[in-house]
XYZ file of C-alpha atoms in Angstrom:
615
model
C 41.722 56.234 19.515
C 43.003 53.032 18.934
C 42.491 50.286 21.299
C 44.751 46.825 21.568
C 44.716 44.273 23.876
C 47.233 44.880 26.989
C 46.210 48.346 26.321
C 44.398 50.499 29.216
C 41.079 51.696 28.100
C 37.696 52.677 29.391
C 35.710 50.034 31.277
C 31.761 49.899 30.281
C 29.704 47.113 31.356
C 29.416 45.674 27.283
C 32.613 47.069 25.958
C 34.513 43.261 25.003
C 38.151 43.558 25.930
C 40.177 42.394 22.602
C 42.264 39.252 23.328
C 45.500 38.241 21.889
C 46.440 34.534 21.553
C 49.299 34.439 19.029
C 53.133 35.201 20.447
C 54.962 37.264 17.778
C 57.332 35.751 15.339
C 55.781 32.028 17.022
C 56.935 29.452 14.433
C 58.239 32.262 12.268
C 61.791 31.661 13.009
C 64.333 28.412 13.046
C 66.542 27.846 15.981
C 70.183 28.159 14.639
C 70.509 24.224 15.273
C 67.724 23.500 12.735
C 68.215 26.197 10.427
C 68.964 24.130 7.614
C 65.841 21.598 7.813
C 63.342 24.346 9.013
C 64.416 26.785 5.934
C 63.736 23.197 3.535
C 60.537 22.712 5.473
C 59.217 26.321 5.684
C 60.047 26.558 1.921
C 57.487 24.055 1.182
C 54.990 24.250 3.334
C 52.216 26.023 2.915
C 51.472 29.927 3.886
C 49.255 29.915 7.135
C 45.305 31.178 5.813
C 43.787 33.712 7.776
C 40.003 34.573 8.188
C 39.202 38.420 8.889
C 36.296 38.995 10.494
C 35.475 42.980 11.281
C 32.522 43.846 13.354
C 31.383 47.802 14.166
C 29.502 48.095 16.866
C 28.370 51.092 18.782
C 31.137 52.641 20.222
C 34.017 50.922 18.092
C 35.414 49.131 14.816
C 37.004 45.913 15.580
C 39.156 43.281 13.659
C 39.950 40.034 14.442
C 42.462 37.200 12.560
C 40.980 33.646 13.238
C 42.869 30.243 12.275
C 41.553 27.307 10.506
C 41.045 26.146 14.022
C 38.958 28.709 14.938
C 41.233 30.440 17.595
C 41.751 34.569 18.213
C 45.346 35.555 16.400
C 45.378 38.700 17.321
C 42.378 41.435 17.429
C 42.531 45.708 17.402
C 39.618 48.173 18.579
C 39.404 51.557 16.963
C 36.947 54.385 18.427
C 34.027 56.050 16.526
C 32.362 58.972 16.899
C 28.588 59.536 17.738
C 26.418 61.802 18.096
C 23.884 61.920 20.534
C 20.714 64.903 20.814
C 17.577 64.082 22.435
C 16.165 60.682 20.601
C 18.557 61.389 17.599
C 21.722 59.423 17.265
C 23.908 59.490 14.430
C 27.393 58.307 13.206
C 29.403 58.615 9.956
C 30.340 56.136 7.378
C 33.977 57.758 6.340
C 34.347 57.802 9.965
C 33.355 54.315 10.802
C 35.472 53.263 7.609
C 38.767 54.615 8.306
C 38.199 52.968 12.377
C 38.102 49.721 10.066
C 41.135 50.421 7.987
C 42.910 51.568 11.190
C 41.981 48.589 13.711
C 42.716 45.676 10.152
C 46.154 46.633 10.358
C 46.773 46.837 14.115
C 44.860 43.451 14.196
C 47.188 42.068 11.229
C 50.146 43.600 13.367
C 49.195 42.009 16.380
C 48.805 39.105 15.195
C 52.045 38.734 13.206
C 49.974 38.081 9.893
C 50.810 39.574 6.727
C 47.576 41.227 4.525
C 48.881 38.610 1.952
C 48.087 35.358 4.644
C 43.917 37.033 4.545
C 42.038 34.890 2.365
C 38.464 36.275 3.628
C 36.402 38.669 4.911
C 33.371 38.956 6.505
C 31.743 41.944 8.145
C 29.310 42.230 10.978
C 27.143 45.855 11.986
C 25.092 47.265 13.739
C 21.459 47.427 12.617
C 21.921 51.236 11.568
C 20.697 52.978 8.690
C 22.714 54.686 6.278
C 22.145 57.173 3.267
C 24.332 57.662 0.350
C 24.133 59.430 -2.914
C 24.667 58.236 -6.386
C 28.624 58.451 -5.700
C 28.684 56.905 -2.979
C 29.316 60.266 -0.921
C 27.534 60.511 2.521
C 23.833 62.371 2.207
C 22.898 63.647 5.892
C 20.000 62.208 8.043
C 20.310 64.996 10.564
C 18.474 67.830 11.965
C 22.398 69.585 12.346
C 22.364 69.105 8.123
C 25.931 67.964 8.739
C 26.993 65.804 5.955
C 29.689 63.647 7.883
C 25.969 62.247 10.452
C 24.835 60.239 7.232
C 23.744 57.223 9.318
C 21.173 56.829 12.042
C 22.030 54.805 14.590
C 19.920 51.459 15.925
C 19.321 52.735 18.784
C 17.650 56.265 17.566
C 14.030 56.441 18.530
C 13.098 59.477 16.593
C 10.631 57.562 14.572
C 8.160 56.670 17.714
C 5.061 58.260 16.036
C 6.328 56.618 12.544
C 6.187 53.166 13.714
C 2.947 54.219 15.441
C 1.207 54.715 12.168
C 3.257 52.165 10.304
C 1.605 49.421 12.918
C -1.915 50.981 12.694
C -1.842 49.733 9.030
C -2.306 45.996 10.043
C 0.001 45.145 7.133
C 0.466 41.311 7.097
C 4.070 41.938 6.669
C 3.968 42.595 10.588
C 2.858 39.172 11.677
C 6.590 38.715 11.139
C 7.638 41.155 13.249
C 6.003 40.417 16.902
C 2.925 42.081 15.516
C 4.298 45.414 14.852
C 7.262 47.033 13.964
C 9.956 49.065 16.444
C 11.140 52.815 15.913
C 14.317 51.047 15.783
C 13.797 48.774 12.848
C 14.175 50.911 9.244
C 10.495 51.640 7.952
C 9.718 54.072 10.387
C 13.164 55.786 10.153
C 13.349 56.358 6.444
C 9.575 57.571 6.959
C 10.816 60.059 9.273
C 13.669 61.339 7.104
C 10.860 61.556 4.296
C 8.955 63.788 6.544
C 11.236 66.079 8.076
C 14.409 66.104 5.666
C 12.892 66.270 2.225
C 16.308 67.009 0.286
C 17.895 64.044 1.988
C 15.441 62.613 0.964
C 15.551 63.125 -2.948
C 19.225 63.235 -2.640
C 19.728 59.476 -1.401
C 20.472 57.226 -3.787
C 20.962 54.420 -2.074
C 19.589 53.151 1.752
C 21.559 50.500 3.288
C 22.076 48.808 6.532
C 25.212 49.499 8.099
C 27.041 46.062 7.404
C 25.595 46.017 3.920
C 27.288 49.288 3.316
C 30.267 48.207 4.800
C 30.380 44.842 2.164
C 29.344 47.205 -0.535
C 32.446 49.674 0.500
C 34.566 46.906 0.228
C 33.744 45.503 -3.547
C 31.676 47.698 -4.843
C 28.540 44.833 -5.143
C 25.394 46.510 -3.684
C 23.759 43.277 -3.090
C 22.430 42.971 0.546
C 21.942 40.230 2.813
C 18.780 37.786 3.784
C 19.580 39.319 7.068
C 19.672 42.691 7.088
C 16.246 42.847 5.325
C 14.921 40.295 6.951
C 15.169 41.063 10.080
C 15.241 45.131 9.899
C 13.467 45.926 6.433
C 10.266 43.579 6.222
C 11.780 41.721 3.482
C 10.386 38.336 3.123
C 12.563 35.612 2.847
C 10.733 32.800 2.788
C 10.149 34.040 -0.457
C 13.293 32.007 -1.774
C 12.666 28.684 0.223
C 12.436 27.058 -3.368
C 15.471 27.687 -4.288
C 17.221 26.681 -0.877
C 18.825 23.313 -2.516
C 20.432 25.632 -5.241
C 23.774 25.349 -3.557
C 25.420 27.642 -6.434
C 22.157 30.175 -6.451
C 22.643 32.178 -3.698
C 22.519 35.637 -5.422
C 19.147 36.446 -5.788
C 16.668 38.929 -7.291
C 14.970 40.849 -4.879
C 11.306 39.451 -5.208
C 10.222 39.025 -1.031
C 9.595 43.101 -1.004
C 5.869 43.336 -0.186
C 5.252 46.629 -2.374
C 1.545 47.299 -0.899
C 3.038 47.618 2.411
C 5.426 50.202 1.203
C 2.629 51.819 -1.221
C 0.490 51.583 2.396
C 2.929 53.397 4.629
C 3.902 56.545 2.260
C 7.113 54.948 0.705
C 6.171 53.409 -2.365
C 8.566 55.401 -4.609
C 11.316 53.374 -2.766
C 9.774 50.034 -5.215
C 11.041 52.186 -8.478
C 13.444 50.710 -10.548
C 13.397 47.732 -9.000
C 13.543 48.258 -5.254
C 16.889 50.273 -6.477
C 17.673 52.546 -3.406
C 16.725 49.291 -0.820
C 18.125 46.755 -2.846
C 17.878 45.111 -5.849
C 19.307 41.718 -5.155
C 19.481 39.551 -1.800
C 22.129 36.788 -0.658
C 22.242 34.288 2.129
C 24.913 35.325 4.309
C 28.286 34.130 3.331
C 27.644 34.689 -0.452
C 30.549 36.278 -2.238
C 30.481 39.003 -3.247
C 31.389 41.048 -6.825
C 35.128 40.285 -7.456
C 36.341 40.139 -4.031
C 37.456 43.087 -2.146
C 38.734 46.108 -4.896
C 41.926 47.811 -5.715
C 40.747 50.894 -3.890
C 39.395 48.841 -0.563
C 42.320 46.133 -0.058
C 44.746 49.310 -0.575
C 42.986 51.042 2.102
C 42.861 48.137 4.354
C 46.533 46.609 3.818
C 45.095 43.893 2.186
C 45.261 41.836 -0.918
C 42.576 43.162 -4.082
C 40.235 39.846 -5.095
C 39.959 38.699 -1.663
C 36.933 37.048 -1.160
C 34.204 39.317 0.885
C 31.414 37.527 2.099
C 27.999 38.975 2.656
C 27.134 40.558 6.082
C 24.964 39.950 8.702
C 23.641 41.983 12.033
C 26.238 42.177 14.378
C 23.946 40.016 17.029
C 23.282 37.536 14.465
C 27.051 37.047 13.624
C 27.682 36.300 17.202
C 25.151 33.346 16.886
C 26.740 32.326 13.853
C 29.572 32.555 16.158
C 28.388 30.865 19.189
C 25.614 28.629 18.211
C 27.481 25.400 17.490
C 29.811 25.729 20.800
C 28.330 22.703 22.196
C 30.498 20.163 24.553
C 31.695 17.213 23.460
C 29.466 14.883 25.089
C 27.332 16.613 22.810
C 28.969 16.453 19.827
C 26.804 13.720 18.799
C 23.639 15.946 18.926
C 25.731 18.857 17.245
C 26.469 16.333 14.012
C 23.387 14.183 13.842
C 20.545 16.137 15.390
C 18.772 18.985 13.524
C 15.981 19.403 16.544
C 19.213 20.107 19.016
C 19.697 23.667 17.617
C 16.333 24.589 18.092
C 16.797 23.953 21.936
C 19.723 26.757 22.293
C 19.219 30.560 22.659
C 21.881 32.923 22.203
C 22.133 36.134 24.320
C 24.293 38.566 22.692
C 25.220 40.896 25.764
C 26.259 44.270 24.607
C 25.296 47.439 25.215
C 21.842 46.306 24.262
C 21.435 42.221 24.200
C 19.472 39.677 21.335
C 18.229 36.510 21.982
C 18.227 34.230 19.429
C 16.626 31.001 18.763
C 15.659 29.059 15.562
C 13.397 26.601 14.572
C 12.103 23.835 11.886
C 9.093 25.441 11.844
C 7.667 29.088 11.542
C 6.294 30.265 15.122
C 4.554 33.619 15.470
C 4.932 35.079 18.890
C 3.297 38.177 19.550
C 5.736 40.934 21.010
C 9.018 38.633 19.288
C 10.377 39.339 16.132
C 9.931 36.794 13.383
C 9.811 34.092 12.396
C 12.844 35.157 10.112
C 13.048 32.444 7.633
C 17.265 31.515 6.969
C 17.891 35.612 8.281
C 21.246 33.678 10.716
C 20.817 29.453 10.533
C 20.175 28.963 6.595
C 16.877 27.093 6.721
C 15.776 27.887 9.644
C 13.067 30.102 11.394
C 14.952 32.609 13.531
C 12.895 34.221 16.255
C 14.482 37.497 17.573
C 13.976 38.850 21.046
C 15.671 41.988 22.945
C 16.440 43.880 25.262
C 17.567 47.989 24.007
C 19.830 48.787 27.219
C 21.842 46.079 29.016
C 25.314 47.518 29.676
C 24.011 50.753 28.011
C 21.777 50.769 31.426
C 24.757 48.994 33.746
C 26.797 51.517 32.861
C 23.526 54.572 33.317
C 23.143 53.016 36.867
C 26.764 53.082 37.709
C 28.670 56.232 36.379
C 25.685 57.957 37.412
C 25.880 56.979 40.858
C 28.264 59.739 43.427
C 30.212 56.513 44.330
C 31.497 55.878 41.208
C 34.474 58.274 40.382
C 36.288 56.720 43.463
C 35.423 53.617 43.228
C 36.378 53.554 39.726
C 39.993 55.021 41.227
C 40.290 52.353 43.465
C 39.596 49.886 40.547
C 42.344 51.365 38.215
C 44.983 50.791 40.550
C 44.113 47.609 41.104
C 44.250 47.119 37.583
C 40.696 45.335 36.892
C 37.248 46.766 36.041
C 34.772 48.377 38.047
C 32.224 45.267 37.250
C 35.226 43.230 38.979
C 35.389 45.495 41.520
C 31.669 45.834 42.427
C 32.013 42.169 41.850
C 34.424 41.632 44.976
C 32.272 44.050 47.332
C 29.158 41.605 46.774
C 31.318 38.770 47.585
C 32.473 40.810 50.826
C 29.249 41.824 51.904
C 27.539 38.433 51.396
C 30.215 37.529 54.491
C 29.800 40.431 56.331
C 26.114 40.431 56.486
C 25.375 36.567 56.771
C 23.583 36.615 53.568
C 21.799 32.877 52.862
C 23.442 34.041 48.973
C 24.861 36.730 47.284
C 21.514 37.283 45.567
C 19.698 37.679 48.887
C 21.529 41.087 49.050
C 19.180 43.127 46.370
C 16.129 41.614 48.426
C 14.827 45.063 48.733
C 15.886 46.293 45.230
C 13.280 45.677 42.612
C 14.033 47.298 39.092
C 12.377 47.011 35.373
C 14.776 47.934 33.236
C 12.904 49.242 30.038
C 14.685 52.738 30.669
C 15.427 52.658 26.590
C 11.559 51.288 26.265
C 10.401 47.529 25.984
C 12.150 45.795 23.205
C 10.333 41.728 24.070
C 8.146 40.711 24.926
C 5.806 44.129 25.310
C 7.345 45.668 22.812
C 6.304 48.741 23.696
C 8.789 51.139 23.186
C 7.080 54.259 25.571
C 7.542 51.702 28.832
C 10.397 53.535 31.312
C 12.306 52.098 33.905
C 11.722 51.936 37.551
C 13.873 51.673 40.666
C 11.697 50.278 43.597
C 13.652 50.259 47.451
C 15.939 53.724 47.085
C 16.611 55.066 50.050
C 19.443 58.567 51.301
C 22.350 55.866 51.527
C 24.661 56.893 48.772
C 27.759 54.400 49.563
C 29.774 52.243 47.649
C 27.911 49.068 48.970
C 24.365 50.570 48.463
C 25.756 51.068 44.836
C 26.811 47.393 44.679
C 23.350 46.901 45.587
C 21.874 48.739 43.073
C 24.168 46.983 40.346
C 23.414 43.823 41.564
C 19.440 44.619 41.254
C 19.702 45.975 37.650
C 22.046 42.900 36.856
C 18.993 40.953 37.829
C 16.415 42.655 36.552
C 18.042 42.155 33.010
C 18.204 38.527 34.022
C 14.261 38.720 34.753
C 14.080 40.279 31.540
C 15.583 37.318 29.488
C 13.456 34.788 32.012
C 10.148 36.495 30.692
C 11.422 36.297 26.769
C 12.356 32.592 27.218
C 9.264 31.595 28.502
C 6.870 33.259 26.564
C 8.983 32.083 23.216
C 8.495 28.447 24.965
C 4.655 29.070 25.997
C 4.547 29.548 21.709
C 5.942 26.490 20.471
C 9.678 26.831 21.835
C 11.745 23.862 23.721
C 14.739 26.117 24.925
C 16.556 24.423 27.521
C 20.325 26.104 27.121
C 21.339 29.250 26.710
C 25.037 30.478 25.098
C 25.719 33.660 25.761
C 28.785 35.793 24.286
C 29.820 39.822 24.141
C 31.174 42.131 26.593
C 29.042 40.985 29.383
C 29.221 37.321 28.890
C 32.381 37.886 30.158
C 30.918 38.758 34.036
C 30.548 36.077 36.284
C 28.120 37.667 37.734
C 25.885 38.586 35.121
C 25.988 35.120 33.546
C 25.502 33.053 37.118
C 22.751 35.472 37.726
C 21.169 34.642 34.501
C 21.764 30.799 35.036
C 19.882 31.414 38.682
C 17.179 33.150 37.377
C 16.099 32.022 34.181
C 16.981 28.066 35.670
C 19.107 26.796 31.713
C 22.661 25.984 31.823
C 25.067 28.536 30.224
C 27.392 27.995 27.296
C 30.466 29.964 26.662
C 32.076 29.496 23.726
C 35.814 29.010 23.968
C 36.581 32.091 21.446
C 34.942 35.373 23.716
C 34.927 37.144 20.524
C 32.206 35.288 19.115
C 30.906 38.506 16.886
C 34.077 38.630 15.099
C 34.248 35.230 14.692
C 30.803 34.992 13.229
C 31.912 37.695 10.540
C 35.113 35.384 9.776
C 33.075 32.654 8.867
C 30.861 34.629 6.363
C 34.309 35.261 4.573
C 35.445 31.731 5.019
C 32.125 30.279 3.522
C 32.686 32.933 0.482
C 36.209 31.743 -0.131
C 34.407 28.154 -0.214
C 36.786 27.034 2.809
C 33.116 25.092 3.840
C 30.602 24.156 1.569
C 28.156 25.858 3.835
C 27.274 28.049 6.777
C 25.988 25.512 9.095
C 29.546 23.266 8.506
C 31.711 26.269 9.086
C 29.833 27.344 12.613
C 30.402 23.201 13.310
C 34.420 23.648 12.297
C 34.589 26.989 13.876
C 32.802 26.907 17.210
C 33.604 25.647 20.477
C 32.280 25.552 23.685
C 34.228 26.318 26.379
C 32.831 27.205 30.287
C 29.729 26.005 31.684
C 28.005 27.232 34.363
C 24.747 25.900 35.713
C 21.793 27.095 37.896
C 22.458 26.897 41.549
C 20.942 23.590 43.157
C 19.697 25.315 46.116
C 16.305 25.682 46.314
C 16.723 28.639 48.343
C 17.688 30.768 45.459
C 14.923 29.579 43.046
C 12.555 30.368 45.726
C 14.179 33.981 45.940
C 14.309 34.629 42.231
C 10.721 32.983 41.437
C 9.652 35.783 43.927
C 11.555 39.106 42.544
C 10.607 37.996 39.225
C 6.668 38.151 40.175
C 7.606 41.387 41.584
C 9.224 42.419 38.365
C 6.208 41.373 36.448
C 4.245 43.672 38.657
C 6.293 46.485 38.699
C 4.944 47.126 34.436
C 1.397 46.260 34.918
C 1.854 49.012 37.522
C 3.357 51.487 34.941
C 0.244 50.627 32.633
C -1.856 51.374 35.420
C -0.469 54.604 36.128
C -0.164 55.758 32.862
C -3.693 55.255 32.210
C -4.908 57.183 34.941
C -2.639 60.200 34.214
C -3.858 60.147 30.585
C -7.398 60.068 32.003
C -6.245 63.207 34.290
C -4.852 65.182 31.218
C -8.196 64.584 28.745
């Protein structure tokens, strides 16, 4: 199903509506008056350049066209498939690829742009894992044995019991990971596929993160990027800081891979020939890539073969490449001169799960916080990665759940907006109706953790559930604004208690810029503002993700001599929105969020007594 903006389509709380900027045939054709003098003057003037950026994320392929300014051309969504059993999740590379091939073109169509005006690529991915033999054909990670389910999915948490003994080891790879690693990261995934699917197993010739794959796909270059393994793999980058001035050296032999963790854990045939099957040589993100795009691929994607192909990133970490430089222009001073300004943003990449992103000059180990990443998104900088695994995964759990919701999302489709606007409009209402000091004050007796997918940061404890304190036999419309509104701040809570314990370890955040689908909800960004007290960015572009993949292409068709000047060309900042100024609210929220704190302590407690009952 393909999906274009202007286009109905299913509302979820994280799924980014594609945007179209670009008027058909704008500029393309002379007024009969000027014929003459255009036809001279479009004869000799240059063919526009286009940057592709393609991002897959968990529900869709998406393209986007970007200028030299920056600015959304045109953009296309295509739908792909998943699989969902239990803990097990799984999708399908020739499925995801041919959503790719499907939503280039619609974007290029959209966007009045010919393949031949692409002069880049980038790609952004999920964090999934994907198996393919020694051709290239899919090899199947599934229980079903269905070859097409060759990839399992970020959010699979089959591997619980894997990452369990993985941590137990006390490897010193995991300082670098919060301590220990997630059943979401890929360790404890390709452990489980060792254990339980032994011919996948030997049949696998190659194990890739998703957007690596997808670069590979595209020109045939298996080399993968600084961030995929950083960040997901235990790959050591700082392993390469001496050759960080090498502006031409950014192709690299794989040499951060710490074999006596692998050896340690039960995977050390995975170091043979080289680290062949997990990668044999590393990039910073951007790099090009083999010759550019091949025959096969640009035919595929109705694009031009040699076009440079940049290497991939994490589709979070493309949205800070994205989003991170969209600073005001009062503060364009900072953004040119200051290399301690950075380090004071965080970027919240709102999806159906959300990252938060900050980097640093220094390397800062925070317990529960993934990192410090060194160059894995900013090259040359420590990234620290928090997260939360269900945002508008669990917005959307609350709501369509709810009895309320099939009318109310009725009413909302003939009134031709979401059912986040709508549920939106009944807060407003009720605030009226009910005298409300704020619209916050409504969810006073709501109080909700919102680890129902476990506790990404800064527990990190992936067993925590989700609680719903204040329920009572009201099931209408406005008690399910309610309960929207409390998850919506219980996120918010969520982000408050990542922020502070990164600053309690050596952080100064003071802003935060937040992009995705739910960026784009007042609500859910004021909220955050309230609660977590930092001013919020927007950047100008909402499509920050598929931005942040352009620019890898741009930097690999050397359009910008490096990352860090193409996110300052690229990025702009567009809306801000600040922290309410009464102290009413902060009051409120400083409140809830002790509640919130409580509400896991709590859990802990109980669980620990109910283990005690079952010994």
């Amino acid at each position: 199903m393909m999906s274009m903006s202007g286009s109905p389509r299913q509302w979820s709380a994280a799924d980014p509506t594609p945007l179209l900027a670009r008027p058909t045939n704008l500029d393309r054709t002379p007024s009969s008056a000027s014929a003459s003098s255009a036809s001279i003057e479009m004869e000799t003037a240059p063919p526009p350049r286009v940057f592709l950026g393609v991002d897959v994320g968990t529900g869709s392929a998406r393209a986007g066209m970007f200028d030299e300014g920056g600015k959304l051309l045109g953009s296309a969504s295509s739908h792909i498939q998943i699989w969902k059993e239990g803990d097990c999740i799984e999708q399908s590379s020739t499925d995801i690829w041919h959503a790719i091939c499907a939503a280039v073109k619609a974007a290029c169509s959209l966007a009045n742009v010919d393949g031949k005006e692409v002069i880049s690529v980038g790609f952004a991915a999920t964090c999934s894992l994907v198996a393919v033999d020694a051709d290239g054909a899919p090899v199947t990670v599934s229980w079903s044995g269905d070859a097409r389910r060759n990839i399992i999915v970020w959010m699979d948490h089959r591997a619980v019991k894997q990452a369990e003994r993985i941590n137990s080891s006390n490897s010193p790879v995991l300082q670098y990971c919060g301590g220990a690693l997630s059943p979401e990261q890929q360790p404890p995934k390709l452990l489980w596929v060792k254990e339980n699917l032994p011919e996948s197993w030997s049949m696998a010739f190659r194990w890739m993160d998703l957007s690596d794959w997808l670069s590979y796909r595209a020109t045939g270059d298996d080399t993968r990027s600084l961030c995929t393994t950083v960040c997901k793999w235990t790959y050591l980058g700082h392993a390469h800081m001496q050759q960080s001035g090498e502006k031409d050296f950014r192709d690299m032999e794989a040499c951060g891979w710490h074999d006596d963790f692998w050896e340690e854990i039960g995977l050390g045939e995975l170091m043979d020939g080289h680290h062949a099957k997990i990668g044999r040589s590393v990039a910073f993100p951007g790099h090009a890539l083999g010759s550019g795009l091949t025959a096969a691929a640009a035919k595929e994607l109705g694009l031009v073969a040699g076009t440079p192909v940049g290497t991939s990133m994490i589709d979070a970490h493309a949205g800070g490449v994205g989003v991170m430089e969209s600073v005001p222009v009062s503060d364009s001073n900072n953004r040119e001169d200051n290399k301690e300004a950075i380090c004071r943003r965080m970027v919240l990449v709102c999806g159906t799960s959300t990252c938060h992103m900050a980097v640093s000059q220094s390397k800062l180990f925070i317990p529960g916080v993934w990192g410090p990443f060194w160059s894995a998104m900013v090259p040359e900088y420590w990234l620290t990665e928090g997260g939360q695994s269900a945002t508008g995964a669990l917005l959307d759990h609350i709501v369509n759940n709810h009895v309320a919701a099939p009318h109310l999302a009725n009413r909302a489709a003939s009134r031709s907006i979401s059912l986040f606007e709508l549920l939106n409009k009944i807060l407003d209402t009720m605030t009226h109706e009910m005298d409300a000091p704020f619209l916050a004050a409504l969810a006073e007796d709501l109080h909700v953790l919102p680890d129902f997918h476990g506790n990404r940061s800064p527990i990190a404890d992936p067993k925590a559930k989700g609680i719903i304190s204040g329920l009572t036999l009201d099931a209408s419309e406005k008690q399910l604004s309610l309960l929207y509104l409390g998850t919506v701040q219980a996120i918010a809570y969520g982000t408050r208690h990542i922020v502070e314990h990164c600053n309690s370890h050596g952080h100064k955040i003071d802003t935060l810029l937040a992009c995705g689908g739910l960026a784009k909800n007042h609500l859910y960004i004021q909220q955050h503002a309230d609660i977590t007290g930092c001013s919020i960015i927007l950047p100008r572009e909402s499509e920050s993700v598929l931005l942040g993949a352009a620019i890898l292409g741009a930097v690999a068709a050397k359009k910008y001599s490096s990352l860090r000047d193409a996110m300052k060309a690229l990025n702009a900042a567009g809306q801000v929105i600040y922290p309410s100024s009464d102290p009413r609210v902060k009051k409120f929220h400083d409140a809830k969020y002790c509640i919130f704190r409580e509400l896991y302590e709590q859990q802990l407690s109980h669980r620990a007594r109910m283990k005690e009952a079952l010994a």
